[in-house]
Short mmCIF file of C-alpha atoms in Angstrom, two decimals:
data_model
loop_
_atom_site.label_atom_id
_atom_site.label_comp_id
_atom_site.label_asym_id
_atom_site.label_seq_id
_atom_site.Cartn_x
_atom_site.Cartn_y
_atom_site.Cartn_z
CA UNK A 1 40.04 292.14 33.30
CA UNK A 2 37.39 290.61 35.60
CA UNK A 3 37.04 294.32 37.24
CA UNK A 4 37.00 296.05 34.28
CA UNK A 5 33.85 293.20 33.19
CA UNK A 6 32.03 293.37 36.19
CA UNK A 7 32.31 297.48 35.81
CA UNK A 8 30.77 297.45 32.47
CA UNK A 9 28.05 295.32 33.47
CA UNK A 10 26.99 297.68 36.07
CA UNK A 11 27.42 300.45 33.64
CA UNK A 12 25.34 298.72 30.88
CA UNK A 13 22.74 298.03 33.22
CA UNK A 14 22.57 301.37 35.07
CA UNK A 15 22.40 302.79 30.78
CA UNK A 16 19.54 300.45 30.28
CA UNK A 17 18.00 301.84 33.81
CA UNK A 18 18.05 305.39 32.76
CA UNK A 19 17.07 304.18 28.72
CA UNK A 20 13.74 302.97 30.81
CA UNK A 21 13.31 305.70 32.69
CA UNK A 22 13.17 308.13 29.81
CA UNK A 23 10.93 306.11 28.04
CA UNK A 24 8.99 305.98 30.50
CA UNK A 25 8.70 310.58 30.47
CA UNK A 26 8.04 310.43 26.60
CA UNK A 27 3.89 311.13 25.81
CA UNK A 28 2.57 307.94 25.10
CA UNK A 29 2.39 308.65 21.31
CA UNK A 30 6.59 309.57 21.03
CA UNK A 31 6.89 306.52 23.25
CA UNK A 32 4.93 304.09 21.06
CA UNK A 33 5.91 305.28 17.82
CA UNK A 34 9.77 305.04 19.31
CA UNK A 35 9.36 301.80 20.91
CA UNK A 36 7.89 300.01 17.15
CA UNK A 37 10.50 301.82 15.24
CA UNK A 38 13.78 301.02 17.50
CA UNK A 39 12.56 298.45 19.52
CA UNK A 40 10.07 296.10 17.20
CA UNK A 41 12.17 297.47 13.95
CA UNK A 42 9.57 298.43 12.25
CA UNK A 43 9.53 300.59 9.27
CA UNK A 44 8.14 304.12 9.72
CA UNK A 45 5.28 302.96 6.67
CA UNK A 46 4.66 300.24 8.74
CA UNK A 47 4.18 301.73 12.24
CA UNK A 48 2.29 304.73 10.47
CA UNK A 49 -0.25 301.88 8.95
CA UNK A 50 -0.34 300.11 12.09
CA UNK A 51 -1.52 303.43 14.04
CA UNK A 52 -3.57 305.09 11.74
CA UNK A 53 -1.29 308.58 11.06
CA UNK A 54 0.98 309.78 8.58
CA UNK A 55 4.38 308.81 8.25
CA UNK A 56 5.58 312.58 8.45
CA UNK A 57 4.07 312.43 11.83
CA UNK A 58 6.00 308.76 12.39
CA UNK A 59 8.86 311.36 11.47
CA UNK A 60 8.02 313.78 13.43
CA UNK A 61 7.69 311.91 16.70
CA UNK A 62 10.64 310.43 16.06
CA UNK A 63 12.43 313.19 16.01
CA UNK A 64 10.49 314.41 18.94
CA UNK A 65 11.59 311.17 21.10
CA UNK A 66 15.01 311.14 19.85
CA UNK A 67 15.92 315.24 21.61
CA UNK A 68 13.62 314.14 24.47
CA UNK A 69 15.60 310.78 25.30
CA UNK A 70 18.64 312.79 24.38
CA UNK A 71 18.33 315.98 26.84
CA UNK A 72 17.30 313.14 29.40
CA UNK A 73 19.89 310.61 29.31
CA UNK A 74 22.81 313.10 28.93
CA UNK A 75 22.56 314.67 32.64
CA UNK A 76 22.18 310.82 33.43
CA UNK A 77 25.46 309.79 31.50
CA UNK A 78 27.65 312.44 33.11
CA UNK A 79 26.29 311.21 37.01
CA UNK A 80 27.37 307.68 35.61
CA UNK A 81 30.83 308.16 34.42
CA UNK A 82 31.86 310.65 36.73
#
């Protein structure tokens, strides 16, 4: 049990590594938007207020940073489970 801990630890932090790094290749815009929506919880009516743009394009980056972080982290989930 203490193995199987200690390996999920590493795992979760080597996820929250990569979750960084692909942040990190996001345009600033995705990233921000991202970051207020999933980080800060914020509401897309909120984080369209706060940045002075519609919420279709709150939307629309979101969408944008969700397929971004997702064609990054997959090729990073495969070198970390197998």
């Amino acid at each position: 049990s203490d193995h199987y801990q200690g390996d999920q630890s590493l795992i979760d932090r080597e996820l929250k590594e990569k979750y960084k790094e692909a942040l990190h290749l996001l345009p600033p815009r995705c990233a921000e938007v991202f970051r207020l929506v999933r980080e800060e919880r914020k509401k897309y009516s909120e984080v369209a207020e706060l940045l002075g743009i519609s919420v279709k394009t709150v939307d629309n980056q979101m969408n944008k940073a969700v397929k971004l972080l997702y064609a990054q982290l997959k090729e990073n989930l495969f070198a970390i489970f197998f």
